[in-house]
Amino acid sequence: MLLGGGLRLAALADKSLWMDEAFSVRAAQYPLPALWELLARIDHHPPLYYALLHGWMALFGDGEAAARSFSALAATLAIPLFYGAARRLAGPKVALVAGLTLAVAPFHVRYAQEARMYALLLLAAAGALYATVAMLCERSEPARRPPLRLWLGLVVAQSAAMWSHNAAAVLLPLALNGGVGVPWFMGRARPAWQTLPGLRRPGFGRRWLAAQAMALLLWAPWAGSFLHQAQVVDREFWVQAPGAKGVYFLFRLFAVGDLPEWTGPGAVGVGLLLALAALGAWRWRQQADRLWLLLSLAMVPPLVELAVSLRRPIFHPPSLIWASLPLYLLAAVGWWALLEGRLPARMPRPASRRLAALAGATLALLWALGLYGYFARFEKEPWDLAAATVAAKAQPGDLVLFNAPWSQLPFDYYLPDRTLPLDRHGVPAELFTWDRVAPRMSEAALPALDALVEGRSQVWLVYAHTWYTDPDGLIPQALARRFEQVEHTTAGPIQVHRYHTPAAAPPAAAVTP
């Protein structure tokens, strides 16, 4: 836990807040009643993370490190919960390997340093996993119920996950009920399906359904907003169709995180992680309930997102962050089986141990490279640089246009109006006036753009996320017809254009007869 916490807290303020993080900070500054209305109208996420961040920033401020430290804390607390669940299912040695994997996995370190809800989602899902496993592994007298705190822990953790991310509101109940319900039902006819004592406890099914109903009841106040947001996403969403490359990218993130785009090491990491997980599944082939629980938690979330993406792409790796936990546990089971020589095919134990050492060393090297890739090479959107570019030459009252209205949020974070009063406008829509994250520029919006720039002597265009918001380049084309571009600066994926009105042509020389 100390190692994981240290990695998650390291260099928290070194990277600029990007657009989504700036929205988190801005939303968390709203009073709580207004926050609910804002999110229900324009965001695609529930309010729990923002409400907790609201209280956190009231205590620690809204700087980069302060805003991100809440996520770092949540992600760190998920490690002992995951270790506790793994210890009950697989024993302390395997649990240590699984917990270490979570602690150093570059993917988890990255999202522990995001001022977004993914670390909170991971913590809530780890809590639900721990409570579920603790109940299933409870070895007290069969007539005695598991401690009430475990049932309450499951209800609170599951509902917290549902209040943290809309995808988890559907996927976590599906995965949990599939992972627990199938072995419970199958075990009634085939006792071999139930090796976990909790499943055989009288009344378990009834109490499990009651816990699920309570979690749903706690989430119910958000149900109307969830349906509205789902309808908005169904009409239009920025996520691209995943395809085979998107699925590979998910597992590459789970395995090696932000490793530079080298095909070889990334593929090796994915192959090793999946091979060890497959070996772990084979090792638990006689323990159907344990295996089914982990497979359901690992496979249901990505499969459902892939299925929904056939209609409207929603496949988004950060929303699946908690599906990595069962994969890491299965991989730890497989690695330990390799270390002990318990393999499907005969292999001398010394050779098996050498193979385990090679696999472990390779993964450790890839994790180190992935961490280096994140801390030293991975850049978030450098909005601090974009804001500084404008601040260096802008005059009070200059017009600044944002083709992606939400990009005004990180710009304002680094260059607030009190520092330099500028006339800031989103194109084709103002910030927070649409129910879509980033409305697309169209020919119909050009007259409004012309009206905005009429009579201006200096105009700035902060141009980002163009593949979605202005794929045809309509905004710079329209500005080029009226102004002369005098500066073009690039800061990562952000372009900053400065325009002046063309200098008046000198009067023609008088012609004397």
Short mmCIF file of C-alpha atoms in Angstrom, two decimals, residues 399 401 425-430 441-454 478 482:
data_model
loop_
_atom_site.label_atom_id
_atom_site.label_comp_id
_atom_site.label_asym_id
_atom_site.label_seq_id
_atom_site.Cartn_x
_atom_site.Cartn_y
_atom_site.Cartn_z
CA LEU A 399 -12.29 38.25 -28.40
CA LEU A 401 -13.18 31.89 -29.51
CA HIS A 425 -17.21 32.74 -26.46
CA GLY A 426 -17.81 29.16 -27.54
CA VAL A 427 -18.48 28.39 -31.19
CA PRO A 428 -21.02 27.17 -32.28
CA ALA A 429 -22.52 27.32 -28.75
CA GLU A 430 -21.73 28.98 -25.48
CA MET A 441 -19.70 23.31 -36.09
CA SER A 442 -21.92 23.64 -39.15
CA GLU A 443 -22.56 26.05 -42.01
CA ALA A 444 -25.73 27.17 -40.24
CA ALA A 445 -23.66 28.54 -37.33
CA LEU A 446 -21.43 30.76 -39.53
CA PRO A 447 -23.71 33.85 -39.42
CA ALA A 448 -23.52 33.82 -35.62
CA LEU A 449 -19.72 33.60 -35.86
CA ASP A 450 -19.68 36.57 -38.26
CA ALA A 451 -21.76 38.58 -35.80
CA LEU A 452 -19.33 37.77 -32.97
CA VAL A 453 -16.25 38.99 -34.84
CA GLU A 454 -17.88 42.05 -36.43
CA ALA A 478 -14.46 31.82 -41.87
CA ARG A 482 -12.19 38.48 -42.61
#
